Amino acid sequence: MPELFTEWCTFASVHVHHKDDNPDPAREESIRQLLDATAALPAWVRDKDSKYYQPARLQHDELRSLQRELASYACRPDQLLLPNVSPEDSLALARALPTVLKTCYLLNMIDGAQTSLMEPAWRMPCNALLSEAFTFGQNTSYRLKYLPECTITLPNTEPRFPAATTASGCLFLCQTSLSKDNAPENITAAKESTCFNFQWPHLYILQFACEYKLEEGSEVRNQLTMDLAVAQYQRRSLGILGHVVYGACAARGVVRIYASWWYKNNIKIIELMSLDLKRPDCAVRFFMFLRMVLSQTRLNQSEFEELSEEKLRAAQATYSGSWKSPPAADDDDLCDTSSDESSGGDSDDDDA
């Protein structure tokens, strides 16, 4: 129900924009740096004779054709001016290249199929790409977990609003709680202290979310809006207001990327760009974007460490009641006047 979602957004102080009419220089610079890094390509991508392009790695003619298209794109003058990438991300792309190109190939096959395929067919190649990006080079010290589907508890609001939302894909930072004793009498108390209640004895903090739908429209964007709002309210309950949290929604292989952050006691959500994963250059760029999200998560990890039990319990209480506060006086500063769709229930701007 679009009207109910609009009311939920108002209640939760969430504002979705197609363009940013209220500049926030600090956040915008952080986003610009990430997007610049996303557009960068390793030098080997431009070399058609690179060992990473060898037939043994790209066994099908279709993948080799996409590889040649990618190499030609990388040799464009505007690409040569971009900075290079870190050795780790360069190696990650080299290892993931067959998966990236296979994602592109499969999405084109599905798109050209004579019979219409259901949403899971579109979702599987994208999930493989996300899993590859988020798991390469991981070790236990980072405590990151990618889940292809998960239920996220929403803060307590009003009975007519949902109590939870299910995300199609999530990257979590898993912070172990203090208590090491998993005796039955301690499990309940421990679950109460892990304010974003997932699996004992861990606290799961949302770092990135992705949503899929067969057709693009307000439903998939509304779902992602709820995911990003959860991520930001989790941080606020822990006293963290400076993080930019990213998310994406996909329909028929086209991914739209969004950024969210706190601005004047409200959550601002901005659409950054759209990438068609049926094109090899866009599929690679999306992979590099996911790697940048992973790098940002590692940099932010220290802010979630050493959480005392008292801090967790206080955060739980704050999270549960966080959407009951009245709207801030400056809410009007964030009204979205950039409607690019016809008025009605399916408009993003009406929804937010």
Tab-separated table of C-alpha atoms in Angstrom, residues 228 232 241-246 259-264 266-270:
chain	number	residue	atom	x	y	z
A	228	LEU	CA	18.807	1.499	4.592
A	232	GLN	CA	21.058	4.038	9.879
A	241	LEU	CA	25.874	9.364	12.927
A	242	GLY	CA	28.645	9.834	10.371
A	243	HIS	CA	28.403	6.699	8.229
A	244	VAL	CA	27.233	6.606	4.625
A	245	VAL	CA	25.495	3.261	4.020
A	246	TYR	CA	24.975	2.063	0.453
A	259	ALA	CA	23.485	6.150	-0.574
A	260	SER	CA	21.979	6.961	2.834
A	261	TRP	CA	23.130	9.108	5.750
A	262	TRP	CA	21.888	11.190	8.657
A	263	TYR	CA	21.238	14.855	7.846
A	264	LYS	CA	19.577	17.244	10.319
A	266	ASN	CA	16.575	12.811	9.202
A	267	ILE	CA	17.763	10.000	6.962
A	268	LYS	CA	18.550	11.211	3.462
A	269	ILE	CA	18.586	8.619	0.662
A	270	ILE	CA	19.940	9.608	-2.761
